[in-house]
């Protein structure tokens, strides 16, 4: 391929992905603004008009910020591809040569660049929008501490992985991408073991749930569903935000259930049980296994494509890499590919929505559907989720079905 053709195709792909993103966000903004002055029928009597308007205003401010964020991200990627990345590569190899240290520095330089561009958006989101709508509880001190801890964790966990990939690239030969994929899979499994037990406690306090009647209720539910976990924890999420959530995490010996303290404060014991039954449904219906298998296959395809790109001489030269380190070409591929793969997100979101309905039905069978419905409504209000949504936007962007649809199905069941 001609190098100019390659640059043109990538440029157009980045532009198309950005335009699509802005178009979707624009549709959603117009839709919810148009529905601002009346509570949608599905929520009549459950949400008052003021709450509804607040959720619309909150969603619009977040969407507007995310549009600017999308533009900034695309411009940054484009700037890196038309010379910024090649500049990093030249500067670093001039300073330290093209050994393993250069690979680490190159990845570090890119991550710092993206983090610097993302920082003002993150600050605006937390201290302007979340603050204005009464959700933010993060202090500037906590925000900075989180950032520094996040960076330290990324270095400690990420550096060995990058060194190992670089080693494979330099030594394995043509089929390096198969070995790289194997390493990637192993790395992810290790992360599933390490993150819940060692990383999460760095950011949050996780305590066993002390309410004995709630514990008893949950343990009975777990037994009834035939699920073994290694702990039931309460997480002090309220120190950062008023939003509520609950999740299962880890695998094997690190498998645990975590409830945000915000949920324990706002949901009744019956509602918490129903929410957990929904999460258990994801395990029992093999959604988790299916998701992992999908990731195995898609990451293998991803590595194969990267393996092919790295072997093409036109690819590195199209983006100005002179005497390329193999790792630099791999990173280049990672910069280019998201513009082409973002389109598949619509499909994975659709599948996720199907799974959510299935898990709701499972929960309704194991516990009480009415409890799940009232829990969903409370979470919907606590998170100030918009009560109405543009159907096209929802199809591409929402991993969960609209609350109204979930509640409607639970009431039919
Ligand atoms: Zn779910």
Short mmCIF file of C-alpha atoms and ligand atoms in Angstrom, two decimals:
data_model
loop_
_atom_site.label_atom_id
_atom_site.label_comp_id
_atom_site.label_asym_id
_atom_site.label_seq_id
_atom_site.Cartn_x
_atom_site.Cartn_y
_atom_site.Cartn_z
CA UNK A 1 0.00 0.00 0.00
CA UNK A 2 1.11 3.55 -0.66
CA UNK A 3 2.00 5.31 2.57
CA UNK A 4 -0.14 8.32 1.62
CA UNK A 5 -3.13 6.01 1.06
CA UNK A 6 -2.64 4.49 4.51
CA UNK A 7 -2.49 7.90 6.18
CA UNK A 8 -5.59 9.01 4.31
CA UNK A 9 -7.59 5.90 5.27
CA UNK A 10 -6.66 6.25 8.94
CA UNK A 11 -7.44 9.98 8.91
CA UNK A 12 -10.86 9.37 7.39
CA UNK A 13 -11.58 6.56 9.88
CA UNK A 14 -10.77 8.81 12.84
CA UNK A 15 -12.94 11.56 11.39
CA UNK A 16 -15.85 9.20 10.65
CA UNK A 17 -15.74 7.73 14.18
CA UNK A 18 -15.71 11.23 15.68
CA UNK A 19 -18.55 12.54 13.49
CA UNK A 20 -20.65 9.48 14.38
CA UNK A 21 -19.99 10.02 18.10
CA UNK A 22 -20.93 13.71 17.91
CA UNK A 23 -24.04 12.89 15.88
CA UNK A 24 -25.20 10.33 18.46
CA UNK A 25 -24.59 12.69 21.39
CA UNK A 26 -26.36 15.48 19.49
CA UNK A 27 -29.41 13.26 18.91
CA UNK A 28 -29.57 12.38 22.58
CA UNK A 29 -29.25 16.02 23.67
CA UNK A 30 -32.08 17.07 21.32
CA UNK A 31 -34.25 14.15 22.41
CA UNK A 32 -34.03 14.64 26.15
CA UNK A 33 -34.26 18.44 25.85
CA UNK A 34 -37.46 17.96 23.84
CA UNK A 35 -38.86 15.77 26.64
CA UNK A 36 -37.74 18.01 29.51
CA UNK A 37 -41.11 19.42 30.48
CA UNK A 38 -43.10 16.31 31.17
CA UNK A 39 -42.34 13.15 33.12
CA UNK A 40 -42.45 10.17 30.71
CA UNK A 41 -45.58 8.03 31.15
CA UNK A 42 -43.60 5.03 32.48
CA UNK A 43 -42.41 7.13 35.43
CA UNK A 44 -45.62 9.03 36.12
CA UNK A 45 -46.25 9.07 39.85
CA UNK A 46 -42.77 7.67 40.54
CA UNK A 47 -40.65 10.67 39.63
CA UNK A 48 -41.70 14.27 40.16
CA UNK A 49 -41.21 16.89 37.44
CA UNK A 50 -38.37 18.65 39.27
CA UNK A 51 -36.39 15.41 39.58
CA UNK A 52 -37.01 14.69 35.92
CA UNK A 53 -35.80 18.14 34.85
CA UNK A 54 -32.73 17.81 37.04
CA UNK A 55 -31.85 14.47 35.42
CA UNK A 56 -32.25 16.01 31.94
CA UNK A 57 -30.03 19.01 32.78
CA UNK A 58 -27.44 16.73 34.37
CA UNK A 59 -27.37 14.42 31.33
CA UNK A 60 -27.08 17.35 28.90
CA UNK A 61 -24.12 18.86 30.75
CA UNK A 62 -22.35 15.48 30.76
CA UNK A 63 -23.06 14.94 27.06
CA UNK A 64 -21.80 18.39 26.12
CA UNK A 65 -18.57 17.81 28.00
CA UNK A 66 -18.12 14.39 26.46
CA UNK A 67 -18.50 15.89 22.97
CA UNK A 68 -15.64 18.31 23.62
CA UNK A 69 -13.68 15.45 25.18
CA UNK A 70 -14.23 13.31 22.05
CA UNK A 71 -12.96 16.12 19.81
CA UNK A 72 -9.90 16.65 22.01
CA UNK A 73 -9.11 12.92 22.04
CA UNK A 74 -9.43 12.61 18.26
CA UNK A 75 -7.32 15.72 17.62
CA UNK A 76 -4.64 14.38 19.97
CA UNK A 77 -4.57 10.98 18.24
CA UNK A 78 -4.40 12.69 14.83
CA UNK A 79 -1.53 14.94 15.98
CA UNK A 80 0.35 11.92 17.32
CA UNK A 81 -0.12 10.07 14.05
CA UNK A 82 0.97 12.91 11.79
CA UNK A 83 4.26 13.34 13.58
CA UNK A 84 3.91 13.61 17.35
CA UNK A 85 4.53 9.94 17.99
CA UNK A 86 7.46 9.83 15.56
CA UNK A 87 8.88 12.83 17.41
CA UNK A 88 8.63 10.96 20.74
CA UNK A 89 10.31 7.95 19.18
CA UNK A 90 13.20 9.97 17.70
CA UNK A 91 13.76 11.97 20.89
CA UNK A 92 13.74 8.92 23.16
CA UNK A 93 16.00 6.79 20.96
CA UNK A 94 18.40 9.74 20.66
CA UNK A 95 18.55 9.92 24.45
CA UNK A 96 18.67 6.28 25.54
CA UNK A 97 19.09 4.17 22.41
CA UNK A 98 16.50 1.66 21.24
CA UNK A 99 16.66 -0.91 24.06
CA UNK A 100 14.05 -1.96 26.60
CA UNK A 101 14.25 1.34 28.47
CA UNK A 102 13.25 3.20 25.29
CA UNK A 103 10.11 1.06 25.01
CA UNK A 104 9.08 1.86 28.58
CA UNK A 105 9.75 5.57 28.10
CA UNK A 106 7.78 5.65 24.87
CA UNK A 107 4.72 4.04 26.45
CA UNK A 108 5.11 6.34 29.47
CA UNK A 109 5.34 9.46 27.26
CA UNK A 110 2.15 8.53 25.42
CA UNK A 111 0.19 7.71 28.57
CA UNK A 112 1.28 10.97 30.20
CA UNK A 113 0.25 12.92 27.06
CA UNK A 114 -3.23 11.37 27.03
CA UNK A 115 -3.56 11.85 30.81
CA UNK A 116 -2.63 15.55 30.55
CA UNK A 117 -5.24 16.14 27.85
CA UNK A 118 -7.87 14.18 29.80
CA UNK A 119 -7.16 15.89 33.15
CA UNK A 120 -9.12 19.14 32.63
CA UNK A 121 -12.16 17.10 31.55
CA UNK A 122 -11.93 14.91 34.58
CA UNK A 123 -11.61 17.96 36.86
CA UNK A 124 -14.57 19.66 35.16
CA UNK A 125 -16.69 16.51 35.41
CA UNK A 126 -15.98 15.98 39.11
CA UNK A 127 -15.79 19.51 40.51
CA UNK A 128 -18.20 21.32 38.18
CA UNK A 129 -20.89 18.94 36.96
CA UNK A 130 -21.05 16.34 39.74
CA UNK A 131 -20.66 19.14 42.28
CA UNK A 132 -23.45 21.25 40.77
CA UNK A 133 -25.92 18.34 40.83
CA UNK A 134 -25.00 17.35 44.36
CA UNK A 135 -23.20 14.06 43.70
CA UNK A 136 -19.57 14.96 44.21
CA UNK A 137 -17.92 14.15 47.52
CA UNK A 138 -14.35 13.99 46.21
CA UNK A 139 -12.07 16.60 47.73
CA UNK A 140 -9.18 18.06 45.68
CA UNK A 141 -6.78 16.24 48.04
CA UNK A 142 -8.50 12.89 47.40
CA UNK A 143 -8.57 13.61 43.66
CA UNK A 144 -4.80 14.19 43.58
CA UNK A 145 -4.11 11.20 45.84
CA UNK A 146 -6.21 8.97 43.54
CA UNK A 147 -4.30 10.21 40.52
CA UNK A 148 -0.88 9.58 42.07
CA UNK A 149 -1.88 6.15 43.37
CA UNK A 150 -3.36 5.28 39.97
CA UNK A 151 -0.11 6.25 38.26
CA UNK A 152 1.96 4.22 40.74
CA UNK A 153 -0.24 1.14 40.25
CA UNK A 154 0.00 1.53 36.46
CA UNK A 155 3.80 1.64 36.64
CA UNK A 156 4.12 -1.32 39.04
CA UNK A 157 1.66 -3.56 37.15
CA UNK A 158 2.17 -2.23 33.62
CA UNK A 159 5.95 -2.02 33.33
CA UNK A 160 6.62 -5.78 33.68
CA UNK A 161 3.91 -6.46 31.09
CA UNK A 162 5.40 -3.99 28.60
CA UNK A 163 8.90 -5.38 29.14
CA UNK A 164 7.61 -8.93 28.54
CA UNK A 165 5.77 -7.93 25.32
CA UNK A 166 8.88 -6.11 24.13
CA UNK A 167 10.98 -9.20 24.86
CA UNK A 168 8.59 -11.37 22.83
CA UNK A 169 8.62 -8.89 19.93
CA UNK A 170 12.40 -8.85 19.84
CA UNK A 171 12.94 -12.59 20.21
CA UNK A 172 10.03 -14.72 19.02
CA UNK A 173 9.94 -13.90 15.33
CA UNK A 174 7.04 -14.11 12.88
CA UNK A 175 4.48 -15.56 15.27
CA UNK A 176 5.28 -13.19 18.14
CA UNK A 177 1.63 -12.09 18.16
CA UNK A 178 0.45 -15.55 19.27
CA UNK A 179 2.89 -15.51 22.19
CA UNK A 180 1.91 -11.88 22.86
CA UNK A 181 -1.74 -12.88 23.00
CA UNK A 182 -0.93 -15.72 25.43
CA UNK A 183 0.90 -13.25 27.64
CA UNK A 184 -2.01 -10.81 27.42
CA UNK A 185 -4.50 -13.50 28.50
CA UNK A 186 -2.26 -14.59 31.40
CA UNK A 187 -1.79 -10.94 32.44
CA UNK A 188 -5.54 -10.40 32.55
CA UNK A 189 -6.10 -13.50 34.69
CA UNK A 190 -3.41 -12.34 37.13
CA UNK A 191 -5.06 -8.90 37.24
CA UNK A 192 -8.40 -10.52 38.16
CA UNK A 193 -6.64 -12.11 41.13
CA UNK A 194 -4.64 -9.04 42.15
CA UNK A 195 -7.07 -6.16 41.62
CA UNK A 196 -9.82 -7.08 44.11
CA UNK A 197 -7.40 -8.18 46.81
CA UNK A 198 -4.48 -5.76 46.48
CA UNK A 199 -5.45 -2.80 44.28
CA UNK A 200 -9.01 -1.96 45.34
CA UNK A 201 -8.02 -1.63 49.03
CA UNK A 202 -5.52 1.08 48.00
CA UNK A 203 -8.41 3.28 46.89
CA UNK A 204 -11.27 2.23 49.16
CA UNK A 205 -11.89 0.74 52.54
CA UNK A 206 -13.49 -2.69 52.15
CA UNK A 207 -15.08 -4.09 55.26
CA UNK A 208 -17.10 -7.24 55.79
CA UNK A 209 -20.80 -6.39 56.03
CA UNK A 210 -21.65 -6.34 59.73
CA UNK A 211 -25.47 -6.27 59.54
CA UNK A 212 -26.13 -9.88 60.56
CA UNK A 213 -29.70 -10.11 59.28
CA UNK A 214 -28.64 -8.80 55.85
CA UNK A 215 -25.65 -11.16 55.86
CA UNK A 216 -27.90 -14.10 56.71
CA UNK A 217 -30.32 -13.14 53.94
CA UNK A 218 -27.53 -12.87 51.36
CA UNK A 219 -25.86 -16.10 52.47
CA UNK A 220 -29.18 -17.94 52.11
CA UNK A 221 -29.58 -16.49 48.63
CA UNK A 222 -26.05 -17.59 47.66
CA UNK A 223 -26.70 -21.10 48.94
CA UNK A 224 -30.05 -21.29 47.13
CA UNK A 225 -28.35 -20.27 43.87
CA UNK A 226 -25.38 -22.58 44.47
CA UNK A 227 -22.80 -19.81 44.43
CA UNK A 228 -19.61 -19.74 46.46
CA UNK A 229 -17.90 -16.45 47.15
CA UNK A 230 -15.00 -15.53 49.34
CA UNK A 231 -16.53 -12.60 51.05
CA UNK A 232 -19.21 -10.03 51.19
CA UNK A 233 -17.88 -6.50 51.46
CA UNK A 234 -19.04 -2.97 51.98
CA UNK A 235 -17.04 -0.32 50.11
CA UNK A 236 -16.87 3.32 51.22
CA UNK A 237 -17.78 4.66 47.76
CA UNK A 238 -19.59 7.58 49.40
CA UNK A 239 -16.28 9.34 50.01
CA UNK A 240 -16.12 10.06 46.26
CA UNK A 241 -19.67 10.15 44.97
CA UNK A 242 -23.32 9.76 45.91
CA UNK A 243 -23.95 7.31 43.06
CA UNK A 244 -24.79 3.73 44.01
CA UNK A 245 -23.65 0.35 42.68
CA UNK A 246 -22.98 -3.27 43.54
CA UNK A 247 -20.71 -5.74 41.79
CA UNK A 248 -19.08 -9.13 41.78
CA UNK A 249 -15.39 -9.17 41.16
CA UNK A 250 -12.34 -11.39 41.01
CA UNK A 251 -12.13 -15.02 40.15
CA UNK A 252 -11.20 -18.25 41.91
CA UNK A 253 -9.96 -17.47 45.41
CA UNK A 254 -10.37 -13.70 44.97
CA UNK A 255 -14.06 -13.90 44.03
CA UNK A 256 -16.06 -11.47 46.13
CA UNK A 257 -19.22 -9.42 46.30
CA UNK A 258 -18.90 -5.70 46.88
CA UNK A 259 -21.75 -3.37 47.79
CA UNK A 260 -21.32 0.40 47.80
CA UNK A 261 -22.19 1.91 51.17
CA UNK A 262 -24.46 4.28 49.20
CA UNK A 263 -26.62 1.27 48.25
CA UNK A 264 -26.72 -0.09 51.78
CA UNK A 265 -28.04 3.30 52.89
CA UNK A 266 -30.77 3.65 50.27
CA UNK A 267 -32.04 0.12 49.49
CA UNK A 268 -34.01 -2.16 51.79
CA UNK A 269 -32.70 -5.66 52.61
CA UNK A 270 -35.22 -7.19 50.17
CA UNK A 271 -34.09 -4.84 47.42
CA UNK A 272 -30.40 -5.56 48.03
CA UNK A 273 -31.16 -9.28 47.85
CA UNK A 274 -32.93 -8.78 44.50
CA UNK A 275 -30.02 -6.74 43.10
CA UNK A 276 -27.56 -9.45 44.13
CA UNK A 277 -29.79 -12.12 42.61
CA UNK A 278 -29.54 -10.18 39.36
CA UNK A 279 -25.72 -10.21 39.59
CA UNK A 280 -25.81 -13.93 40.43
CA UNK A 281 -27.95 -14.38 37.33
CA UNK A 282 -25.01 -13.17 35.24
CA UNK A 283 -22.91 -16.01 36.69
CA UNK A 284 -25.58 -18.68 36.57
CA UNK A 285 -26.61 -17.89 32.99
CA UNK A 286 -22.93 -18.02 31.99
CA UNK A 287 -22.85 -14.39 30.87
CA UNK A 288 -19.49 -13.91 32.54
CA UNK A 289 -18.00 -16.96 30.83
CA UNK A 290 -19.46 -15.90 27.47
CA UNK A 291 -18.05 -12.41 27.88
CA UNK A 292 -14.62 -13.82 28.69
CA UNK A 293 -14.71 -16.16 25.69
CA UNK A 294 -15.68 -13.25 23.44
CA UNK A 295 -12.75 -11.27 24.81
CA UNK A 296 -10.42 -14.22 24.18
CA UNK A 297 -11.50 -14.42 20.55
CA UNK A 298 -11.57 -10.68 19.85
CA UNK A 299 -8.19 -10.12 21.48
CA UNK A 300 -6.74 -12.97 19.40
CA UNK A 301 -8.07 -11.33 16.24
CA UNK A 302 -6.69 -8.01 17.50
CA UNK A 303 -3.22 -9.48 18.03
CA UNK A 304 -3.32 -11.15 14.60
CA UNK A 305 -4.17 -7.84 12.94
CA UNK A 306 -1.44 -6.05 14.90
CA UNK A 307 0.99 -8.84 13.98
CA UNK A 308 0.16 -8.31 10.32
CA UNK A 309 0.46 -4.49 10.54
CA UNK A 310 3.80 -4.64 12.36
CA UNK A 311 5.15 -6.81 9.51
CA UNK A 312 4.14 -4.30 6.80
CA UNK A 313 6.98 -1.92 5.92
CA UNK A 314 4.55 0.78 4.66
CA UNK A 315 2.76 0.92 8.00
CA UNK A 316 5.62 2.33 10.11
CA UNK A 317 6.80 4.67 7.37
CA UNK A 318 3.29 6.04 6.74
CA UNK A 319 3.42 7.57 10.21
CA UNK A 320 7.02 8.74 10.10
CA UNK A 321 8.78 6.09 12.20
CA UNK A 322 12.35 6.04 10.96
CA UNK A 323 14.36 3.18 12.43
CA UNK A 324 11.48 1.66 14.28
CA UNK A 325 11.68 -0.37 17.41
CA UNK A 326 9.18 -3.21 17.04
CA UNK A 327 7.38 -2.02 20.19
CA UNK A 328 6.93 1.44 18.65
CA UNK A 329 5.16 -0.09 15.65
CA UNK A 330 2.93 -2.12 17.96
CA UNK A 331 1.96 1.06 19.86
CA UNK A 332 1.31 2.76 16.54
CA UNK A 333 -1.12 -0.03 15.65
CA UNK A 334 -2.86 0.49 19.00
CA UNK A 335 -3.26 4.20 18.21
CA UNK A 336 -4.75 3.46 14.79
CA UNK A 337 -7.07 0.53 15.51
CA UNK A 338 -9.71 2.11 17.81
CA UNK A 339 -10.91 4.29 14.92
CA UNK A 340 -11.86 1.05 13.13
CA UNK A 341 -13.10 -1.07 16.03
CA UNK A 342 -15.39 1.45 17.78
CA UNK A 343 -18.21 0.43 15.43
CA UNK A 344 -18.44 -2.99 17.09
CA UNK A 345 -19.42 -1.42 20.40
CA UNK A 346 -23.03 -1.20 19.23
CA UNK A 347 -23.06 -4.97 18.91
CA UNK A 348 -21.51 -5.66 22.30
CA UNK A 349 -23.93 -3.21 23.93
CA UNK A 350 -26.85 -4.94 22.28
CA UNK A 351 -25.67 -8.30 23.61
CA UNK A 352 -25.16 -6.84 27.05
CA UNK A 353 -28.74 -5.50 27.05
CA UNK A 354 -30.04 -8.98 26.21
CA UNK A 355 -28.05 -10.36 29.15
CA UNK A 356 -29.44 -7.69 31.49
CA UNK A 357 -33.02 -8.74 30.70
CA UNK A 358 -32.08 -12.39 31.25
CA UNK A 359 -30.45 -11.61 34.61
CA UNK A 360 -33.53 -9.61 35.66
CA UNK A 361 -35.74 -12.60 34.84
CA UNK A 362 -33.43 -14.87 36.84
CA UNK A 363 -33.58 -12.50 39.82
CA UNK A 364 -37.38 -12.36 39.59
CA UNK A 365 -37.43 -16.18 39.76
CA UNK A 366 -35.06 -16.41 42.74
CA UNK A 367 -36.39 -13.47 44.71
CA UNK A 368 -39.25 -11.03 44.25
CA UNK A 369 -39.54 -9.18 40.92
CA UNK A 370 -41.31 -6.28 42.63
CA UNK A 371 -38.29 -5.78 44.94
CA UNK A 372 -35.97 -5.68 41.95
CA UNK A 373 -38.26 -3.19 40.21
CA UNK A 374 -38.31 -0.86 43.21
CA UNK A 375 -34.52 -1.21 43.61
CA UNK A 376 -34.02 -0.31 39.94
CA UNK A 377 -36.21 2.75 40.37
CA UNK A 378 -34.25 3.88 43.44
CA UNK A 379 -30.90 3.38 41.67
CA UNK A 380 -32.27 5.21 38.65
CA UNK A 381 -33.17 8.18 40.86
CA UNK A 382 -29.94 8.04 42.91
CA UNK A 383 -27.91 8.17 39.72
CA UNK A 384 -30.22 10.81 38.15
CA UNK A 385 -30.36 8.72 34.98
CA UNK A 386 -32.49 10.34 32.26
CA UNK A 387 -35.96 8.78 32.16
CA UNK A 388 -36.21 8.95 28.40
CA UNK A 389 -33.66 8.29 25.70
CA UNK A 390 -33.19 8.62 21.96
CA UNK A 391 -33.63 5.08 20.54
CA UNK A 392 -30.65 5.31 18.16
CA UNK A 393 -28.37 6.69 20.86
CA UNK A 394 -29.51 3.95 23.23
CA UNK A 395 -28.92 1.20 20.65
CA UNK A 396 -25.27 2.15 20.24
CA UNK A 397 -24.35 3.48 23.65
CA UNK A 398 -26.30 1.81 26.41
CA UNK A 399 -24.96 -1.39 27.94
CA UNK A 400 -28.13 -1.56 30.07
CA UNK A 401 -31.72 -1.33 28.82
CA UNK A 402 -33.67 1.78 29.87
CA UNK A 403 -34.99 1.42 33.42
CA UNK A 404 -38.60 1.85 32.24
CA UNK A 405 -38.29 -1.20 29.95
CA UNK A 406 -36.71 -3.32 32.68
CA UNK A 407 -39.40 -2.40 35.18
CA UNK A 408 -42.15 -3.01 32.60
CA UNK A 409 -40.84 -6.53 31.91
CA UNK A 410 -40.59 -7.32 35.62
CA UNK A 411 -44.18 -6.26 36.15
CA UNK A 412 -45.41 -8.48 33.32
CA UNK A 413 -43.51 -11.48 34.70
ZN1 LIG B 1 -26.56 -6.75 35.13
#
